[in-house]
Amino acid sequence: MSSNRVIIFDTTLRDGEQSPGASMNLDEKLKIAIALDEMGVDVIEAGFPIASNGDFEAVRTIAGRVRNAAVAGLSRANAKDIDRAAEALKGAVRPRIHTFISTSPLHMKYKLQMEPEAVLQHVIDSVSHARNLCDDVEWSAEDGSRTDADFLARCVEAAIRAGARTVNIPDTVGYTIPEEYADLIRMLMNRVPNIDQAVISVHCHNDLGLAVANSLAAVAAGARQIECTINGLGERAGNCSLEEVVMALRTRPDRMPYTTGVKTEHITKLSRLVSTVTGFPVQPNKAIVGANAFAHESGIHQDGVLKHAATYEIMTPESVGLPPRSNIVLGKLSGRHAFKQRLKELGVELGDNALNDAFKRFKDLADRKRQIYDEDLLALVEDTVGRANDTVQFVRMRVTCGSEGPQEAVLTLDVDGTPRSVTAQGNGPVDAAFNGVRAIVPHEARLQLYQVHAVTEGTDAQAEVTVRLEEDGKTVNGQGADPDTIVASVRAYVHALNKLLVKRQRTAPEAMTA
Ligand code: KIV
Ligand code: ZN
C-alpha cells in the first residue's frame, strides 16, 4: 500500500449502533456490511461479540459474507472477550481482533480502578493473546487523547512489540482540537522506536463538532487509518463522518495528498440505507448527504451554477452518487418499471418482495396525491422495506377529531397474524390513536420524542413522523410516512414498538464504554 493511502475503518455497525435509539437487526446489519464492502471501505467493524448473542451472531454472519474488507470484532482487554471475538470471526476472509483498554489517568483511576503498570501489563497480555488467535490485531488506547504522553508512548511501544499491527489513539470524548491531536500523533511517530511496524489509527468523537477536522489533522501528522461512521452516527454527538472525511480528501488533494479506496459514488446510497435502518433522519443541511447539500436557493447562485457548476459547487452531485436531476414526476399512471428505475437512480435497489410491497404503497399514495416526488418515494420506501415480518402491523384506522370532542380512534392492528381492533379516546387524535396502540399491545415504554415533518411542499404532502420510545434504558426510533399525519404517526409508533420487541430479546451489554 502506498505511503499516502489512508485506510478507511467503518464502525457504523459497532460505535454507530451505540447511538441512543439506533438499533439494527441482523438482516439490516448484513445489508449495510455488504454495501460498505461494495463501496470499498478497508475494514468493517461488525460489532462487539461478547456484548450479546445478537452481536455475536451479527459479527459471525457478516464475517462469513464479506469478501473484500477486513471484518473486525471489538473486545475488552481480557481473554474471555478476545476468545469470543475470535470465535465470531472464524469465517472471515480477513479477520481482525480489535482490543482496547483505557489509558488516561481519569479512566484508569475511576473506571478501571487500576494502576498504570497493571494497565500496561493488560495491554501486553491482551494483544499477545489476540495475536495467538489472529494475525491482524488492532489495539486501542481508550481516552488516548487525554492520556499522559510518556505513558501513551510506552503503551503503544508495548502493544506493537506484543504484535499489534494497528494502534488506535481515540479521542473518546471528543475533547481534542486539531493542532493538539496532530502534535500527539507526531509525538508518537517521533518517540516510539518500533512505530514503523504498525499503522497509526485515529477514532474521533464529535462532541465539539471537530471529529472530521481532528482526523484530517492526524493524517497530516502521520496517521494512516481513520475510523468513521456513515452519517457520523455514534455515541453521543457521534463519530467522524465517513462521507465528510472521504470527500474532503477527494476534493482537496492539493493540500491533502492522500487517497482512500472508497468509491464515493456509493455514498448517498449508504447514507440513505443507514438512515432508513436506524430511523435517524439526515438533517437537511448536513454536509455531503443532506437534502440541501447540492440545492441552490438564491437566484444569484442558481444563475451561477447554470452558467458554470463550479461557481458554487466544489464537488459534483454525481461524485457522491446523486442521480441526475429528473424531469420525470411519477404519478398514478406510472408503472412498476418506471417506479423501479427511479428508485434505482435514487440509489435504492429492492428485492422482488420489497419492491412489490413498496409499489403497492406507491399506487395507494398516487391515488391520493397527484405528483409523487423523489422525497415521497424515499419516505414510502423507508416506511415499507424490512417491515413485512414485523410482529405488529398497521391495518386501518378512522379518527374523529375537531373542536367538538371527544377525539376518538378506531384502530385495527395485526398482531402475530391476528387482527385486533379497539376504539380509544385521547386528548387529540394522535393521543387517541397512540392510546389505541397501547390498548392492543400493552407496554410500559415511555414516549420520548414525537416529531412530524412534511416531506414535500403543499397541503397534500406526506407527513413523515419519528417516534422515540424508551423502556428500561433502551431507546428505539420508529418512522412512518403517509399523507394522513395521524396514520403516519401510528405507523411510526408501531415501527418503534416492533424494534422494542426485538430489543427486549437482546441481553444488556455490560459496561460498554467504548
Ligand atoms: O471511542 C472509543 O474510544 C472507542 C474505542 C473502543 C475504539 O470506541
Ligand atoms: Zn468510539
PDB file of C-alpha atoms and ligand atoms in Angstrom, residues 14-15 18 45 74 98 100 138 140-143 168 170-173 203 205 227 239 513-514, ligand 1:
ATOM      1  CA  ARG A  14     -20.462  -1.036  16.283  1.00  0.00           C
ATOM      2  CA  ASP A  15     -19.897   2.537  17.538  1.00  0.00           C
ATOM      3  CA  GLN A  18     -24.217   2.668  20.215  1.00  0.00           C
ATOM      4  CA  GLU A  45     -16.163  -3.238  12.498  1.00  0.00           C
ATOM      5  CA  LEU A  74     -14.297  -5.494  19.326  1.00  0.00           C
ATOM      6  CA  HIS A  98      -9.764  -5.088  17.976  1.00  0.00           C
ATOM      7  CA  PHE A 100      -8.964  -1.858  23.857  1.00  0.00           C
ATOM      8  CA  GLU A 138      -5.641  -3.684  16.473  1.00  0.00           C
ATOM      9  CA  SER A 140      -6.854   0.981  21.079  1.00  0.00           C
ATOM     10  CA  ALA A 141      -5.906   3.293  23.924  1.00  0.00           C
ATOM     11  CA  GLU A 142      -9.342   4.356  25.068  1.00  0.00           C
ATOM     12  CA  ASP A 143      -9.378   8.065  26.009  1.00  0.00           C
ATOM     13  CA  ASN A 168      -5.548   3.387  17.515  1.00  0.00           C
ATOM     14  CA  PRO A 170      -9.128   7.537  20.128  1.00  0.00           C
ATOM     15  CA  ASP A 171     -10.411  10.913  21.102  1.00  0.00           C
ATOM     16  CA  THR A 172     -13.093   9.038  23.019  1.00  0.00           C
ATOM     17  CA  VAL A 173     -14.819  12.070  24.490  1.00  0.00           C
ATOM     18  CA  HIS A 203     -11.014   7.493  16.121  1.00  0.00           C
ATOM     19  CA  HIS A 205     -15.933  11.606  18.518  1.00  0.00           C
ATOM     20  CA  GLU A 227     -12.242   5.255  11.994  1.00  0.00           C
ATOM     21  CA  ASN A 239     -18.166   9.788  15.289  1.00  0.00           C
ATOM     22  CA  THR A 513     -17.908   2.412  27.450  1.00  0.00           C
ATOM     23  CA  ALA A 514     -16.345   2.258  24.008  1.00  0.00           C
TER      24      ALA A 514
HETATM   25  O1  KIV B   1     -14.361   5.867  21.477  1.00  0.00           O
HETATM   26  C1  KIV B   1     -13.582   4.936  21.738  1.00  0.00           C
HETATM   27  O2  KIV B   1     -12.598   5.086  22.466  1.00  0.00           O
HETATM   28  C2  KIV B   1     -13.878   3.636  21.154  1.00  0.00           C
HETATM   29  C3  KIV B   1     -12.784   2.604  21.242  1.00  0.00           C
HETATM   30  C4  KIV B   1     -13.302   1.285  21.643  1.00  0.00           C
HETATM   31  C5  KIV B   1     -12.096   2.500  19.922  1.00  0.00           C
HETATM   32  O3  KIV B   1     -14.912   3.442  20.561  1.00  0.00           O
END
